[in-house]
Amino acid sequence: MGIQELEDVNNFEERLYKDAGADKQSIDLIVDLGEVVQLPQDVIKSLATVICFMLTQIKASDFRNVIVAGSSFPESLNVPQNKISLLERKEWILWKEVHNKHSYVKFGDYGPDDPHDQEYDHGITIIPTIRYTSENTWYIVRGIRDPRNPYDYTQFHSLSQKLINISDIFCGKDFSWGDMKIYECANQKCTGSNNCNHGNMRSWVPINTNHHLTYVGHQVAMLVSS
């Protein structure tokens, strides 16, 4: 159900129990906001207020789990080449607003990707990119598109170097498996006789995701325990 369907609280609850075929204590309620990248700060605060109001109206704390999820990644990641760009983690900022008033609400996102399930197109040229999670920000470390060498994954070597050189952002090689892989890629010594393996777009998905999951796990644990 979309969040707009929460306007009629009684109708929402009746439909929910009917569709789920279960009682409230055995239902997980997921408020999925989808793509929130276009939302300005004032709208995020307003949306968080609306969500909090609706959760109060339906006595959401009685559900087994309540999850508020979203994604700051647009369907097409249109950021400059050969540059480090920043995207606000708006789903995290919004969730904190909700969590301040409803501490039982759990956090959810789509990881370092957009919420649309697109099939991988082998015919398009992919620009090597590292997506790195930080406090309230995604760091997008992007390479270049070279028409003469469209699958130049050796760029991940220099991209990793750029990332680990941001000392106040890079969490260190021992933080997660993903961070270790970034560190190893940055420190490879490649020569003509040593053909380095810098990975490809598919192999970097779990690297980005592993760092993200580890980072968010630490974030949530620290916030809940504070």
mmCIF file of C-alpha atoms in Angstrom:
data_model
loop_
_atom_site.group_PDB
_atom_site.id
_atom_site.type_symbol
_atom_site.label_atom_id
_atom_site.label_comp_id
_atom_site.label_asym_id
_atom_site.label_seq_id
_atom_site.Cartn_x
_atom_site.Cartn_y
_atom_site.Cartn_z
ATOM 1 C CA MET A 1 0.000 0.000 0.000
ATOM 2 C CA GLY A 2 1.179 3.542 -0.724
ATOM 3 C CA ILE A 3 1.452 6.099 2.047
ATOM 4 C CA GLN A 4 -1.476 8.035 0.558
ATOM 5 C CA GLU A 5 -3.691 5.080 1.480
ATOM 6 C CA LEU A 6 -3.064 5.767 5.160
ATOM 7 C CA GLU A 7 -5.421 8.775 5.025
ATOM 8 C CA ASP A 8 -8.417 6.631 5.984
ATOM 9 C CA VAL A 9 -7.001 4.860 9.030
ATOM 10 C CA ASN A 10 -9.898 2.497 9.652
ATOM 11 C CA ASN A 11 -10.083 1.440 6.014
ATOM 12 C CA PHE A 12 -6.299 0.973 5.935
ATOM 13 C CA GLU A 13 -6.320 -1.365 8.931
ATOM 14 C CA GLU A 14 -9.273 -3.390 7.653
ATOM 15 C CA ARG A 15 -7.640 -3.862 4.244
ATOM 16 C CA LEU A 16 -4.290 -4.690 5.816
ATOM 17 C CA TYR A 17 -5.644 -7.477 7.999
ATOM 18 C CA LYS A 18 -7.733 -8.819 5.128
ATOM 19 C CA ASP A 19 -4.840 -8.798 2.647
ATOM 20 C CA ALA A 20 -2.352 -10.239 5.118
ATOM 21 C CA GLY A 21 -4.740 -12.791 6.587
ATOM 22 C CA ALA A 22 -3.122 -12.344 9.995
ATOM 23 C CA ASP A 23 -3.466 -10.377 13.194
ATOM 24 C CA LYS A 24 -1.574 -7.162 13.916
ATOM 25 C CA GLN A 25 1.101 -8.721 16.137
ATOM 26 C CA SER A 26 2.285 -10.998 13.312
ATOM 27 C CA ILE A 27 2.409 -8.339 10.566
ATOM 28 C CA ASP A 28 5.456 -6.356 9.434
ATOM 29 C CA LEU A 29 4.487 -2.862 8.257
ATOM 30 C CA ILE A 30 6.841 -1.389 5.635
ATOM 31 C CA VAL A 31 6.465 2.273 4.696
ATOM 32 C CA ASP A 32 8.345 2.258 1.383
ATOM 33 C CA LEU A 33 8.949 5.774 0.078
ATOM 34 C CA GLY A 34 10.862 4.641 -3.017
ATOM 35 C CA GLU A 35 13.047 7.318 -4.577
ATOM 36 C CA VAL A 36 13.383 10.395 -2.340
ATOM 37 C CA VAL A 37 16.350 12.020 -4.076
ATOM 38 C CA GLN A 38 14.319 15.005 -5.322
ATOM 39 C CA LEU A 39 12.885 15.942 -1.933
ATOM 40 C CA PRO A 40 14.203 19.216 -0.413
ATOM 41 C CA GLN A 41 14.959 19.412 3.318
ATOM 42 C CA ASP A 42 11.691 21.105 4.289
ATOM 43 C CA VAL A 43 9.680 18.433 2.463
ATOM 44 C CA ILE A 44 11.646 15.660 4.193
ATOM 45 C CA LYS A 45 10.741 17.127 7.590
ATOM 46 C CA SER A 46 7.102 17.517 6.556
ATOM 47 C CA LEU A 47 6.958 13.954 5.240
ATOM 48 C CA ALA A 48 8.498 12.656 8.463
ATOM 49 C CA THR A 49 5.815 14.539 10.416
ATOM 50 C CA VAL A 50 3.070 12.955 8.292
ATOM 51 C CA ILE A 51 4.536 9.481 8.784
ATOM 52 C CA CYS A 52 4.774 10.014 12.540
ATOM 53 C CA PHE A 53 1.163 11.146 12.681
ATOM 54 C CA MET A 54 -0.064 8.139 10.716
ATOM 55 C CA LEU A 55 1.968 5.706 12.813
ATOM 56 C CA THR A 56 0.361 7.176 15.928
ATOM 57 C CA GLN A 57 -3.125 6.959 14.446
ATOM 58 C CA ILE A 58 -2.840 3.269 13.556
ATOM 59 C CA LYS A 59 -0.982 2.405 16.797
ATOM 60 C CA ALA A 60 1.901 1.081 14.723
ATOM 61 C CA SER A 61 3.895 -0.027 17.769
ATOM 62 C CA ASP A 62 1.504 -2.992 17.990
ATOM 63 C CA PHE A 63 2.843 -4.412 14.730
ATOM 64 C CA ARG A 64 5.610 -7.020 14.837
ATOM 65 C CA ASN A 65 7.995 -4.711 12.965
ATOM 66 C CA VAL A 66 7.656 -1.257 11.413
ATOM 67 C CA ILE A 67 10.183 -0.280 8.740
ATOM 68 C CA VAL A 68 10.582 3.066 6.977
ATOM 69 C CA ALA A 69 12.584 2.711 3.762
ATOM 70 C CA GLY A 70 13.676 4.845 0.808
ATOM 71 C CA SER A 71 16.531 5.565 -1.575
ATOM 72 C CA SER A 72 18.551 8.670 -2.430
ATOM 73 C CA PHE A 73 19.815 7.221 -5.696
ATOM 74 C CA PRO A 74 18.125 8.449 -8.878
ATOM 75 C CA GLU A 75 17.216 5.933 -11.576
ATOM 76 C CA SER A 76 20.050 7.329 -13.666
ATOM 77 C CA LEU A 77 23.183 8.325 -11.732
ATOM 78 C CA ASN A 78 23.943 11.576 -13.524
ATOM 79 C CA VAL A 79 27.045 12.916 -11.763
ATOM 80 C CA PRO A 80 30.192 14.430 -13.307
ATOM 81 C CA GLN A 81 32.959 12.180 -14.613
ATOM 82 C CA ASN A 82 36.462 12.169 -13.134
ATOM 83 C CA LYS A 83 35.220 13.713 -9.899
ATOM 84 C CA ILE A 84 34.047 12.907 -6.369
ATOM 85 C CA SER A 85 30.393 13.886 -5.996
ATOM 86 C CA LEU A 86 28.197 13.930 -2.899
ATOM 87 C CA LEU A 87 24.569 12.839 -2.555
ATOM 88 C CA GLU A 88 22.597 13.361 0.636
ATOM 89 C CA ARG A 89 21.348 10.153 2.232
ATOM 90 C CA LYS A 90 17.849 11.563 2.511
ATOM 91 C CA GLU A 91 16.306 8.240 3.488
ATOM 92 C CA TRP A 92 18.617 8.173 6.538
ATOM 93 C CA ILE A 93 17.881 11.797 7.447
ATOM 94 C CA LEU A 94 14.119 11.161 7.167
ATOM 95 C CA TRP A 95 14.290 7.945 9.184
ATOM 96 C CA LYS A 96 16.117 9.709 12.028
ATOM 97 C CA GLU A 97 13.306 12.273 12.170
ATOM 98 C CA VAL A 98 10.762 9.461 12.486
ATOM 99 C CA HIS A 99 12.895 7.459 14.911
ATOM 100 C CA ASN A 100 13.160 10.428 17.277
ATOM 101 C CA LYS A 101 9.413 10.154 17.913
ATOM 102 C CA HIS A 102 8.877 6.442 17.279
ATOM 103 C CA SER A 103 11.957 4.614 18.544
ATOM 104 C CA TYR A 104 10.597 1.187 17.544
ATOM 105 C CA VAL A 105 10.737 2.062 13.829
ATOM 106 C CA LYS A 106 13.474 0.210 11.928
ATOM 107 C CA PHE A 107 15.569 1.602 9.078
ATOM 108 C CA GLY A 108 15.493 0.315 5.519
ATOM 109 C CA ASP A 109 17.027 1.356 2.203
ATOM 110 C CA TYR A 110 18.020 -0.076 -1.168
ATOM 111 C CA GLY A 111 21.740 -0.088 -0.524
ATOM 112 C CA PRO A 112 24.005 1.792 -2.935
ATOM 113 C CA ASP A 113 21.491 1.618 -5.790
ATOM 114 C CA ASP A 114 18.192 3.052 -7.022
ATOM 115 C CA PRO A 115 14.857 1.417 -6.075
ATOM 116 C CA HIS A 116 14.002 0.399 -9.636
ATOM 117 C CA ASP A 117 14.827 -3.153 -10.627
ATOM 118 C CA GLN A 118 16.505 -2.645 -13.980
ATOM 119 C CA GLU A 119 17.938 -5.426 -16.070
ATOM 120 C CA TYR A 120 21.627 -5.144 -16.821
ATOM 121 C CA ASP A 121 22.146 -4.034 -20.420
ATOM 122 C CA HIS A 122 25.349 -5.464 -21.850
ATOM 123 C CA GLY A 123 25.152 -3.027 -24.758
ATOM 124 C CA ILE A 124 25.677 0.148 -22.769
ATOM 125 C CA THR A 125 28.974 1.640 -21.673
ATOM 126 C CA ILE A 126 29.384 1.669 -17.911
ATOM 127 C CA ILE A 127 31.571 4.301 -16.245
ATOM 128 C CA PRO A 128 33.601 2.802 -13.355
ATOM 129 C CA THR A 129 32.191 4.187 -10.108
ATOM 130 C CA ILE A 130 32.638 3.555 -6.378
ATOM 131 C CA ARG A 131 29.668 4.339 -4.124
ATOM 132 C CA TYR A 132 30.774 4.873 -0.545
ATOM 133 C CA THR A 133 28.525 5.428 2.464
ATOM 134 C CA SER A 134 29.312 8.111 5.036
ATOM 135 C CA GLU A 135 27.394 9.778 7.896
ATOM 136 C CA ASN A 136 24.621 11.601 5.996
ATOM 137 C CA THR A 137 26.216 11.370 2.558
ATOM 138 C CA TRP A 138 27.006 9.061 -0.338
ATOM 139 C CA TYR A 139 30.443 9.685 -1.861
ATOM 140 C CA ILE A 140 30.352 8.922 -5.583
ATOM 141 C CA VAL A 141 33.902 8.431 -6.898
ATOM 142 C CA ARG A 142 33.526 8.298 -10.675
ATOM 143 C CA GLY A 143 35.911 7.590 -13.536
ATOM 144 C CA ILE A 144 35.633 8.563 -17.185
ATOM 145 C CA ARG A 145 34.062 7.150 -20.294
ATOM 146 C CA ASP A 146 36.749 6.428 -22.887
ATOM 147 C CA PRO A 147 35.135 5.465 -26.244
ATOM 148 C CA ARG A 148 38.424 3.873 -27.304
ATOM 149 C CA ASN A 149 38.436 1.608 -24.246
ATOM 150 C CA PRO A 150 34.828 1.314 -22.999
ATOM 151 C CA TYR A 151 35.619 -1.418 -20.465
ATOM 152 C CA ASP A 152 38.634 0.154 -18.809
ATOM 153 C CA TYR A 153 38.193 -1.276 -15.323
ATOM 154 C CA THR A 154 41.789 -0.451 -14.438
ATOM 155 C CA GLN A 155 40.310 2.921 -13.415
ATOM 156 C CA PHE A 156 39.175 1.287 -10.176
ATOM 157 C CA HIS A 157 42.833 1.432 -9.077
ATOM 158 C CA SER A 158 42.979 5.248 -9.215
ATOM 159 C CA LEU A 159 39.396 5.612 -7.938
ATOM 160 C CA SER A 160 40.259 3.526 -4.882
ATOM 161 C CA GLN A 161 43.353 5.655 -4.291
ATOM 162 C CA LYS A 162 41.261 8.819 -4.382
ATOM 163 C CA LEU A 163 38.839 7.361 -1.859
ATOM 164 C CA ILE A 164 41.340 6.116 0.718
ATOM 165 C CA ASN A 165 43.130 9.470 0.547
ATOM 166 C CA ILE A 166 40.040 11.123 2.040
ATOM 167 C CA SER A 167 41.212 10.289 5.553
ATOM 168 C CA ASP A 168 38.163 11.640 7.387
ATOM 169 C CA ILE A 169 35.814 9.588 5.172
ATOM 170 C CA PHE A 170 37.541 6.271 4.473
ATOM 171 C CA CYS A 171 36.833 3.981 7.420
ATOM 172 C CA GLY A 172 40.067 2.003 7.156
ATOM 173 C CA LYS A 173 40.934 -1.363 5.690
ATOM 174 C CA ASP A 174 39.843 -3.276 8.800
ATOM 175 C CA PHE A 175 36.350 -1.770 8.926
ATOM 176 C CA SER A 176 34.759 -4.293 6.562
ATOM 177 C CA TRP A 177 35.534 -6.776 3.803
ATOM 178 C CA GLY A 178 34.486 -4.109 1.291
ATOM 179 C CA ASP A 179 36.915 -1.574 2.748
ATOM 180 C CA MET A 180 39.694 -4.144 2.617
ATOM 181 C CA LYS A 181 39.019 -4.741 -1.101
ATOM 182 C CA ILE A 182 39.105 -0.986 -1.750
ATOM 183 C CA TYR A 183 42.395 -0.702 0.133
ATOM 184 C CA GLU A 184 43.909 -3.662 -1.732
ATOM 185 C CA CYS A 185 42.867 -2.256 -5.113
ATOM 186 C CA ALA A 186 44.333 1.150 -4.255
ATOM 187 C CA ASN A 187 47.663 -0.387 -3.272
ATOM 188 C CA GLN A 188 48.176 -2.812 -6.149
ATOM 189 C CA LYS A 189 51.554 -2.401 -7.823
ATOM 190 C CA CYS A 190 50.957 -2.977 -11.507
ATOM 191 C CA THR A 191 53.755 -3.446 -14.021
ATOM 192 C CA GLY A 192 53.922 -4.706 -17.561
ATOM 193 C CA SER A 193 54.564 -8.237 -16.295
ATOM 194 C CA ASN A 194 51.979 -8.007 -13.521
ATOM 195 C CA ASN A 195 48.480 -7.956 -14.976
ATOM 196 C CA CYS A 196 46.422 -6.572 -12.091
ATOM 197 C CA ASN A 197 42.836 -7.603 -11.528
ATOM 198 C CA HIS A 198 40.871 -4.458 -10.691
ATOM 199 C CA GLY A 199 37.493 -6.181 -10.908
ATOM 200 C CA ASN A 200 34.527 -5.101 -13.026
ATOM 201 C CA MET A 201 31.142 -3.480 -12.518
ATOM 202 C CA ARG A 202 29.574 -6.687 -11.202
ATOM 203 C CA SER A 203 32.381 -7.479 -8.745
ATOM 204 C CA TRP A 204 32.232 -3.955 -7.293
ATOM 205 C CA VAL A 205 28.540 -4.265 -6.391
ATOM 206 C CA PRO A 206 29.249 -6.530 -3.365
ATOM 207 C CA ILE A 207 32.214 -4.330 -2.358
ATOM 208 C CA ASN A 208 30.029 -1.204 -2.262
ATOM 209 C CA THR A 209 27.198 -3.118 -0.594
ATOM 210 C CA ASN A 210 29.355 -4.786 2.071
ATOM 211 C CA HIS A 211 30.773 -1.448 3.233
ATOM 212 C CA HIS A 212 27.276 0.049 3.232
ATOM 213 C CA LEU A 213 25.703 -2.745 5.294
ATOM 214 C CA THR A 214 28.539 -2.652 7.811
ATOM 215 C CA TYR A 215 28.395 1.139 8.092
ATOM 216 C CA VAL A 216 24.615 1.285 8.501
ATOM 217 C CA GLY A 217 24.724 -1.501 11.071
ATOM 218 C CA HIS A 218 27.138 0.589 13.156
ATOM 219 C CA GLN A 219 25.052 3.737 12.652
ATOM 220 C CA VAL A 220 21.791 2.157 13.763
ATOM 221 C CA ALA A 221 23.412 0.397 16.731
ATOM 222 C CA MET A 222 24.983 3.634 17.980
ATOM 223 C CA LEU A 223 21.759 5.612 17.580
ATOM 224 C CA VAL A 224 19.588 3.009 19.291
ATOM 225 C CA SER A 225 22.023 2.632 22.201
ATOM 226 C CA SER A 226 22.417 6.380 22.775
#
